Tab-separated table of C-alpha atoms in Angstrom:
chain	number	residue	atom	x	y	z
A	1	MET	CA	16.325	13.413	19.308
A	2	ALA	CA	16.799	10.956	16.437
A	3	HIS	CA	19.243	8.055	16.742
A	4	SER	CA	20.880	6.719	13.565
A	5	LEU	CA	22.534	3.439	12.706
A	6	PRO	CA	24.923	3.135	9.752
A	7	SER	CA	23.424	1.442	6.700
A	8	PRO	CA	25.062	0.031	3.557
A	9	THR	CA	22.499	1.937	1.491
A	10	ARG	CA	22.197	5.640	0.805
A	11	SER	CA	19.739	6.248	3.641
A	12	ASP	CA	20.637	5.934	7.309
A	13	PHE	CA	18.170	4.315	9.643
A	14	GLU	CA	16.654	6.981	11.849
A	15	PHE	CA	14.298	6.401	14.767
A	16	SER	CA	12.460	9.621	15.479
A	17	VAL	CA	8.966	11.010	15.915
A	18	SER	CA	8.736	11.825	12.212
A	19	GLU	CA	9.765	8.277	11.236
A	20	LEU	CA	7.167	6.855	13.624
A	21	SER	CA	4.536	9.236	12.283
A	22	GLY	CA	5.419	8.280	8.708
A	23	ALA	CA	5.254	4.587	9.562
A	24	LEU	CA	1.733	4.999	10.888
A	25	GLY	CA	0.877	6.945	7.743
A	26	ASP	CA	1.337	3.680	5.828
A	27	SER	CA	-0.781	1.712	8.284
A	28	VAL	CA	-3.891	3.795	7.588
A	29	THR	CA	-4.061	2.250	4.097
A	30	VAL	CA	-3.662	-1.249	5.547
A	31	LEU	CA	-5.623	-1.584	8.796
A	32	PRO	CA	-9.128	-0.789	7.463
A	33	LEU	CA	-8.806	-3.533	4.830
A	34	LEU	CA	-7.447	-6.047	7.326
A	35	ILE	CA	-10.202	-5.273	9.807
A	36	ALA	CA	-12.858	-5.790	7.130
A	37	LEU	CA	-11.194	-8.971	5.857
A	38	ALA	CA	-11.022	-10.459	9.342
A	39	ALA	CA	-14.709	-9.674	9.864
A	40	THR	CA	-15.872	-11.331	6.627
A	41	THR	CA	-13.565	-14.349	6.091
A	42	THR	CA	-11.834	-17.102	8.040
A	43	VAL	CA	-8.455	-15.353	7.857
A	44	SER	CA	-6.303	-15.453	10.999
A	45	LEU	CA	-5.690	-11.786	11.752
A	46	PRO	CA	-2.671	-12.381	14.039
A	47	HIS	CA	-0.912	-14.381	11.309
A	48	VAL	CA	-1.710	-11.686	8.742
A	49	LEU	CA	-0.250	-8.963	10.979
A	50	VAL	CA	2.925	-10.997	11.568
A	51	GLY	CA	3.313	-11.276	7.796
A	52	PHE	CA	3.045	-7.531	7.362
A	53	GLY	CA	5.473	-6.944	10.220
A	54	VAL	CA	8.093	-9.330	8.891
A	55	PHE	CA	8.039	-7.930	5.364
A	56	GLN	CA	8.067	-4.317	6.502
A	57	LEU	CA	11.355	-5.210	8.172
A	58	VAL	CA	12.666	-7.296	5.275
A	59	TRP	CA	12.093	-4.750	2.507
A	60	GLY	CA	13.027	-1.761	4.624
A	61	LEU	CA	16.400	-3.368	5.367
A	62	TYR	CA	16.845	-4.573	1.778
A	63	TYR	CA	16.001	-1.355	-0.055
A	64	GLY	CA	17.174	1.081	2.600
A	65	LEU	CA	14.114	3.344	2.317
A	66	PRO	CA	10.577	3.360	3.761
A	67	LEU	CA	9.079	1.159	1.039
A	68	SER	CA	5.430	0.270	1.577
A	69	VAL	CA	3.983	-3.199	2.099
A	70	GLU	CA	0.250	-3.259	1.417
A	71	PRO	CA	-2.542	-5.750	0.782
A	72	MET	CA	-3.299	-6.523	-2.863
A	73	LYS	CA	-6.425	-4.404	-2.894
A	74	ALA	CA	-8.305	-6.039	-5.776
A	75	LEU	CA	-8.001	-9.532	-4.302
A	76	ILE	CA	-8.676	-8.395	-0.734
A	77	GLY	CA	-11.713	-6.430	-1.930
A	78	LEU	CA	-13.124	-9.467	-3.749
A	79	ALA	CA	-12.696	-11.513	-0.568
A	80	ILE	CA	-14.371	-8.868	1.580
A	81	VAL	CA	-17.461	-8.723	-0.651
A	82	GLY	CA	-17.654	-12.533	-0.787
A	83	SER	CA	-16.557	-13.117	-4.390
A	84	LEU	CA	-13.548	-15.090	-3.126
A	85	SER	CA	-13.305	-17.413	-0.148
A	86	TYR	CA	-10.148	-17.259	1.934
A	87	ALA	CA	-8.969	-20.507	0.286
A	88	GLU	CA	-9.418	-18.933	-3.163
A	89	LEU	CA	-7.733	-15.731	-1.975
A	90	ALA	CA	-4.693	-17.744	-0.863
A	91	ALA	CA	-4.531	-19.555	-4.220
A	92	ALA	CA	-4.836	-16.280	-6.144
A	93	GLY	CA	-2.047	-14.757	-4.077
A	94	LEU	CA	0.274	-17.678	-4.751
A	95	LEU	CA	-0.503	-17.509	-8.474
A	96	ALA	CA	0.146	-13.760	-8.517
A	97	GLY	CA	3.434	-14.357	-6.695
A	98	VAL	CA	4.632	-16.796	-9.349
A	99	VAL	CA	3.736	-14.390	-12.173
A	100	LEU	CA	5.323	-11.346	-10.524
A	101	LEU	CA	8.535	-13.193	-9.728
A	102	GLY	CA	8.703	-14.506	-13.285
A	103	VAL	CA	8.065	-11.257	-15.173
A	104	GLY	CA	10.384	-9.346	-12.858
A	105	SER	CA	13.193	-11.864	-13.361
A	106	LEU	CA	12.783	-11.642	-17.146
A	107	GLY	CA	12.821	-7.835	-17.126
A	108	LEU	CA	9.354	-7.558	-18.652
A	109	VAL	CA	8.039	-4.966	-16.199
A	110	GLY	CA	10.784	-2.517	-17.078
A	111	TYR	CA	10.054	-3.051	-20.772
A	112	LEU	CA	6.389	-2.382	-20.130
A	113	GLN	CA	7.315	0.793	-18.241
A	114	ARG	CA	9.180	2.091	-21.284
A	115	VAL	CA	6.350	1.187	-23.670
A	116	VAL	CA	3.381	2.441	-21.652
A	117	GLY	CA	4.532	6.005	-21.031
A	118	GLU	CA	4.769	8.116	-17.880
A	119	PRO	CA	1.368	9.885	-18.215
A	120	VAL	CA	-0.396	6.519	-17.987
A	121	ILE	CA	1.485	5.611	-14.825
A	122	ARG	CA	0.757	9.034	-13.338
A	123	GLY	CA	-2.887	8.362	-14.154
A	124	ILE	CA	-2.678	5.129	-12.161
A	125	GLN	CA	-1.367	7.150	-9.224
A	126	LEU	CA	-4.312	9.527	-9.582
A	127	ALA	CA	-6.728	6.593	-9.755
A	128	VAL	CA	-5.349	5.179	-6.516
A	129	ALA	CA	-5.624	8.614	-4.899
A	130	LEU	CA	-9.276	8.851	-5.961
A	131	LEU	CA	-9.970	5.324	-4.715
A	132	LEU	CA	-8.366	6.160	-1.377
A	133	PHE	CA	-10.519	9.268	-1.128
A	134	GLU	CA	-13.614	7.203	-1.946
A	135	ALA	CA	-12.629	4.688	0.743
A	136	ALA	CA	-12.152	7.563	3.179
A	137	VAL	CA	-15.694	8.755	2.516
A	138	ASP	CA	-17.065	5.220	2.930
A	139	LEU	CA	-15.274	4.859	6.256
A	140	SER	CA	-16.503	8.222	7.497
A	141	VAL	CA	-20.184	8.282	6.553
A	142	GLY	CA	-21.163	5.928	9.338
A	143	ALA	CA	-19.890	8.338	11.964
A	144	PRO	CA	-19.790	11.846	10.483
A	145	GLY	CA	-19.347	13.453	13.888
A	146	VAL	CA	-16.248	11.378	14.601
A	147	ALA	CA	-14.893	12.155	11.116
A	148	ALA	CA	-15.527	15.867	11.610
A	149	ALA	CA	-13.719	15.760	14.948
A	150	GLY	CA	-10.790	13.970	13.321
A	151	LEU	CA	-10.624	16.546	10.533
A	152	ALA	CA	-10.681	19.295	13.138
A	153	VAL	CA	-7.735	17.705	14.962
A	154	VAL	CA	-5.747	17.298	11.728
A	155	GLY	CA	-6.566	20.842	10.646
A	156	ALA	CA	-5.651	22.349	13.989
A	157	LEU	CA	-2.335	20.486	14.120
A	158	ALA	CA	-1.566	21.484	10.518
A	159	LEU	CA	-2.234	25.147	11.272
A	160	ALA	CA	0.013	24.885	14.317
A	161	GLY	CA	2.798	23.429	12.158
A	162	TYR	CA	2.458	19.808	13.305
A	163	ARG	CA	0.798	18.183	10.262
A	164	GLN	CA	3.139	15.181	10.375
A	165	SER	CA	2.210	14.473	13.992
A	166	SER	CA	-1.527	14.499	13.311
A	167	VAL	CA	-1.556	10.775	12.471
A	168	LEU	CA	-0.067	9.932	15.871
A	169	VAL	CA	-2.666	11.963	17.722
A	170	VAL	CA	-5.658	10.678	15.747
A	171	LEU	CA	-4.599	7.015	15.917
A	172	ALA	CA	-3.867	7.351	19.642
A	173	LEU	CA	-7.363	8.718	20.227
A	174	GLY	CA	-8.856	5.852	18.232
A	175	GLY	CA	-6.802	3.275	20.126
A	176	VAL	CA	-7.951	4.627	23.471
A	177	ALA	CA	-11.566	4.500	22.310
A	178	ALA	CA	-11.169	0.881	21.135
A	179	ILE	CA	-9.629	-0.261	24.426
A	180	PHE	CA	-12.326	1.548	26.368
A	181	ALA	CA	-15.019	-0.256	24.353
A	182	ALA	CA	-13.482	-3.741	24.105
A	183	GLY	CA	-11.170	-3.913	27.111
A	184	VAL	CA	-7.465	-4.779	27.297
A	185	PRO	CA	-6.795	-8.099	25.492
A	186	THR	CA	-4.469	-10.817	26.809
A	187	PRO	CA	-1.317	-11.191	24.657
A	188	ARG	CA	-1.102	-14.454	22.708
A	189	VAL	CA	1.597	-15.715	20.310
A	190	PRO	CA	0.149	-16.930	16.959
A	191	ALA	CA	0.755	-20.630	16.336
A	192	ALA	CA	3.472	-21.481	13.805
A	193	GLU	CA	1.771	-23.732	11.249
A	194	LEU	CA	1.227	-23.993	7.513
A	195	PHE	CA	-2.012	-22.516	6.131
A	196	PRO	CA	-3.576	-21.911	9.578
A	197	ALA	CA	-6.818	-20.620	8.015
A	198	GLY	CA	-7.158	-23.393	5.429
A	199	ALA	CA	-5.416	-24.759	2.339
A	200	PRO	CA	-5.560	-22.793	-0.944
A	201	THR	CA	-8.153	-23.718	-3.554
A	202	LEU	CA	-7.585	-22.805	-7.202
A	203	SER	CA	-10.805	-21.925	-9.007
A	204	ALA	CA	-12.036	-19.892	-11.963
A	205	ALA	CA	-12.851	-17.059	-9.555
A	206	ALA	CA	-9.301	-17.140	-8.163
A	207	ILE	CA	-7.801	-16.974	-11.652
A	208	GLU	CA	-10.090	-14.099	-12.692
A	209	GLY	CA	-9.202	-12.247	-9.514
A	210	THR	CA	-5.498	-12.746	-10.160
A	211	VAL	CA	-5.773	-11.289	-13.661
A	212	ALA	CA	-7.619	-8.235	-12.319
A	213	GLN	CA	-5.044	-7.779	-9.566
A	214	LEU	CA	-2.013	-8.082	-11.841
A	215	GLY	CA	-3.154	-5.172	-13.997
A	216	MET	CA	-3.310	-2.998	-10.887
A	217	THR	CA	-0.112	-4.386	-9.386
A	218	VAL	CA	2.026	-3.810	-12.474
A	219	GLY	CA	0.733	-0.261	-12.865
A	220	ASN	CA	0.610	0.914	-9.266
A	221	ALA	CA	2.736	-1.380	-7.130
A	222	ALA	CA	5.643	-1.823	-9.543
A	223	ILE	CA	5.882	0.974	-12.128
A	224	ALA	CA	4.204	3.839	-10.248
A	225	THR	CA	6.042	2.978	-7.033
A	226	ALA	CA	9.366	2.885	-8.884
A	227	LEU	CA	8.669	6.385	-10.186
A	228	LEU	CA	7.607	7.604	-6.757
A	229	CYS	CA	10.852	6.296	-5.230
A	230	GLY	CA	12.645	8.678	-7.561
A	231	ASP	CA	10.225	11.563	-7.024
A	232	LEU	CA	10.176	11.446	-3.227
A	233	TYR	CA	13.456	9.808	-2.229
A	234	ASP	CA	15.733	10.321	-5.252
A	235	ARG	CA	16.317	6.562	-5.473
A	236	ASP	CA	16.590	4.570	-8.710
A	237	ILE	CA	14.787	1.296	-8.017
A	238	SER	CA	13.573	-0.610	-11.047
A	239	ALA	CA	10.021	-1.839	-11.446
A	240	ASP	CA	11.437	-5.316	-12.147
A	241	ARG	CA	13.135	-5.443	-8.737
A	242	LEU	CA	9.888	-4.423	-7.068
A	243	SER	CA	8.013	-7.095	-9.037
A	244	GLN	CA	10.466	-9.742	-7.859
A	245	SER	CA	10.231	-8.682	-4.219
A	246	MET	CA	6.421	-8.767	-4.373
A	247	GLY	CA	6.567	-12.263	-5.831
A	248	VAL	CA	8.854	-13.417	-3.026
A	249	THR	CA	6.560	-11.812	-0.450
A	250	CYS	CA	3.427	-13.604	-1.656
A	251	LEU	CA	5.101	-16.989	-2.073
A	252	THR	CA	6.661	-16.794	1.395
A	253	ALA	CA	3.902	-15.190	3.470
A	254	ILE	CA	0.759	-16.962	2.281
A	255	PRO	CA	1.759	-20.504	3.362
A	256	PHE	CA	2.193	-19.158	6.908
A	257	GLY	CA	-1.217	-17.505	7.073
A	258	GLY	CA	-0.487	-14.205	5.357
A	259	VAL	CA	-2.446	-12.589	2.572
A	260	PRO	CA	-1.376	-11.348	-0.890
A	261	MET	CA	0.882	-8.332	-0.364
A	262	CYS	CA	2.513	-5.815	-2.664
A	263	HIS	CA	4.359	-2.535	-2.629
A	264	GLY	CA	2.237	0.478	-3.459
A	265	SER	CA	2.457	4.127	-4.329
A	266	GLY	CA	-0.352	4.941	-1.884
A	267	GLY	CA	1.491	3.543	1.117
A	268	LEU	CA	4.774	5.108	0.052
A	269	ALA	CA	3.071	8.478	-0.361
A	270	GLY	CA	1.477	7.992	3.055
A	271	LYS	CA	4.820	7.395	4.726
A	272	TYR	CA	6.317	10.439	3.036
A	273	ALA	CA	3.313	12.650	3.802
A	274	PHE	CA	3.618	11.951	7.521
A	275	GLY	CA	7.387	12.346	7.761
A	276	ALA	CA	9.178	9.075	6.920
A	277	ARG	CA	12.527	9.664	5.221
A	278	THR	CA	14.511	6.497	6.071
A	279	ALA	CA	13.991	2.766	6.473
A	280	GLY	CA	13.718	3.337	10.207
A	281	ALA	CA	9.995	3.822	9.548
A	282	ASN	CA	9.778	0.225	8.299
A	283	VAL	CA	11.564	-1.091	11.356
A	284	LEU	CA	9.203	0.755	13.680
A	285	LEU	CA	6.101	-0.261	11.745
A	286	GLY	CA	7.244	-3.870	11.408
A	287	LEU	CA	7.749	-4.177	15.146
A	288	GLY	CA	4.417	-2.449	15.692
A	289	TYR	CA	2.560	-4.942	13.494
A	290	VAL	CA	4.172	-7.874	15.306
A	291	ALA	CA	3.247	-6.359	18.681
A	292	LEU	CA	-0.320	-5.784	17.476
A	293	ALA	CA	-0.501	-9.418	16.367
A	294	LEU	CA	0.022	-10.470	19.980
A	295	VAL	CA	-3.106	-8.625	21.120
A	296	ALA	CA	-5.159	-8.634	17.909
A	297	THR	CA	-8.690	-9.695	18.607
A	298	GLY	CA	-11.715	-9.139	16.456
A	299	ALA	CA	-13.386	-7.258	19.274
A	300	LEU	CA	-10.533	-4.787	19.727
A	301	LEU	CA	-10.042	-3.932	16.061
A	302	ALA	CA	-13.768	-3.847	15.370
A	303	ALA	CA	-14.112	-1.304	18.171
A	304	PHE	CA	-11.622	1.099	16.559
A	305	PRO	CA	-13.515	4.092	15.117
A	306	VAL	CA	-12.711	3.601	11.419
A	307	ALA	CA	-14.025	7.082	10.629
A	308	LEU	CA	-10.735	8.359	12.054
A	309	LEU	CA	-8.823	6.169	9.613
A	310	GLY	CA	-10.938	7.691	6.863
A	311	VAL	CA	-9.738	11.142	7.869
A	312	LEU	CA	-6.111	10.072	7.549
A	313	LEU	CA	-6.767	8.423	4.182
A	314	VAL	CA	-7.814	11.847	2.893
A	315	VAL	CA	-4.350	13.188	3.755
A	316	VAL	CA	-2.700	10.266	1.935
A	317	ALA	CA	-4.954	10.702	-1.104
A	318	ILE	CA	-4.063	14.377	-1.386
A	319	GLU	CA	-0.333	13.616	-1.241
A	320	LEU	CA	-0.591	10.905	-3.896
A	321	GLY	CA	-2.751	13.061	-6.159
A	322	ARG	CA	-0.260	15.897	-5.903
A	323	ALA	CA	2.575	13.540	-6.835
A	324	ALA	CA	0.623	12.390	-9.905
A	325	PHE	CA	0.411	15.901	-11.363
A	326	ALA	CA	3.706	17.375	-10.127
A	327	PRO	CA	5.955	16.187	-13.003
A	328	ILE	CA	3.412	17.004	-15.746
A	329	SER	CA	3.697	20.432	-17.354
A	330	ALA	CA	0.493	22.476	-17.398
A	331	ALA	CA	1.232	23.220	-21.065
A	332	ASP	CA	1.256	19.517	-21.976
A	333	THR	CA	-2.463	19.148	-22.609
A	334	ARG	CA	-2.196	15.645	-24.044
A	335	ALA	CA	-0.337	14.304	-21.011
A	336	LEU	CA	-2.760	15.986	-18.609
A	337	CYS	CA	-5.743	14.495	-20.440
A	338	LEU	CA	-4.185	11.033	-20.230
A	339	VAL	CA	-3.505	11.406	-16.501
A	340	VAL	CA	-7.060	12.557	-15.776
A	341	GLY	CA	-8.634	10.036	-18.141
A	342	VAL	CA	-6.779	7.076	-16.672
A	343	GLY	CA	-7.538	8.290	-13.157
A	344	VAL	CA	-11.263	8.637	-13.793
A	345	VAL	CA	-11.535	5.244	-15.531
A	346	GLY	CA	-9.619	3.661	-12.666
A	347	LEU	CA	-12.086	5.109	-10.192
A	348	ALA	CA	-15.218	4.352	-12.204
A	349	VAL	CA	-14.311	0.916	-13.576
A	350	ASN	CA	-11.071	-0.764	-12.506
A	351	VAL	CA	-7.423	0.217	-12.214
A	352	GLY	CA	-6.340	-2.694	-14.411
A	353	VAL	CA	-8.775	-1.694	-17.156
A	354	ALA	CA	-7.615	1.913	-16.873
A	355	PHE	CA	-4.009	0.785	-17.255
A	356	VAL	CA	-4.717	-1.199	-20.438
A	357	LEU	CA	-6.889	1.505	-22.022
A	358	GLY	CA	-4.363	4.192	-21.106
A	359	ALA	CA	-1.524	2.186	-22.630
A	360	VAL	CA	-3.472	1.769	-25.883
A	361	ALA	CA	-4.332	5.479	-25.957
A	362	PHE	CA	-0.693	6.440	-25.320
A	363	TRP	CA	0.483	4.148	-28.145
A	364	LEU	CA	-2.076	5.548	-30.586
A	365	LEU	CA	-1.254	9.148	-29.687
A	366	SER	CA	2.477	8.499	-29.970
A	367	ARG	CA	2.078	6.805	-33.334
A	368	TYR	CA	-0.498	8.994	-35.062
A	369	ALA	CA	-0.622	12.349	-33.264
């Protein structure tokens, strides 16, 4: 049975199995990146998890819906492959926070949304779906048997009418396997200190990474997420408000050991796909992240079979891809070509590049076609 608390927003806060399942649907886009980042940099994983927990709670309570809080994927990816040190990652996140807060306060994101055109933003959603699917494959190839077993579990639960509960079952199986391999860790409270993993260092690489990230953030985390809030939850939340909240998140979290965070259409689609309909999902996930921070050790998270997370990413990718095409009429060939073109370029090159090229193409087609 679900229990509800009154909320000043349109959505009540519900605490039910579907809200918990939806909350974990967001985590499958977050945990693989955090595990990889902790394994390749000096980041303090407990501090990072506390940051995600706090801002899941903050933005869930503020917006009154299960808004996602995700890592800034371009910057995190550059850090994982060694192009950015943690110090440079922190500096890039702070710089991105200043820019996002500024452009959101000036209303420039909303202006850009009106100029760029919906097919371009839908293409960004498709690009993210394709990237999530690619990440799912990468996570699964190392253990194809585990991935196949996970797909079998998801498929069986879907056929039985319990698709939304599949994430709970698969993550529970993975958690049991990790504890069996690494043992039960001793809880430990992360120390409260400024820049626990090192002070930020501004460099040319950090600035280049910020520019690459902002193209993706404006397209996916602000504009596309604003559209998805309307599509999935019938809520009118402006891209400028989302830009401001992302700026506040980065500027507040990073000094206390967090990493660059944003909202994202992928995480929002993940929550919806697995059953989240209220901000109760954020409360549950926020508390879960904080609890995980108390026991987060490299050994435990490294022991989690990431192939199972890959299986769940496939489900999220399908939901996001469906949302990208749903509002586009099959008779609108030009819009469909833009959506597919932007999606493919985003997968093959970069989401920021795809956003810019798509915007130029939309402007030319609108002006001369």
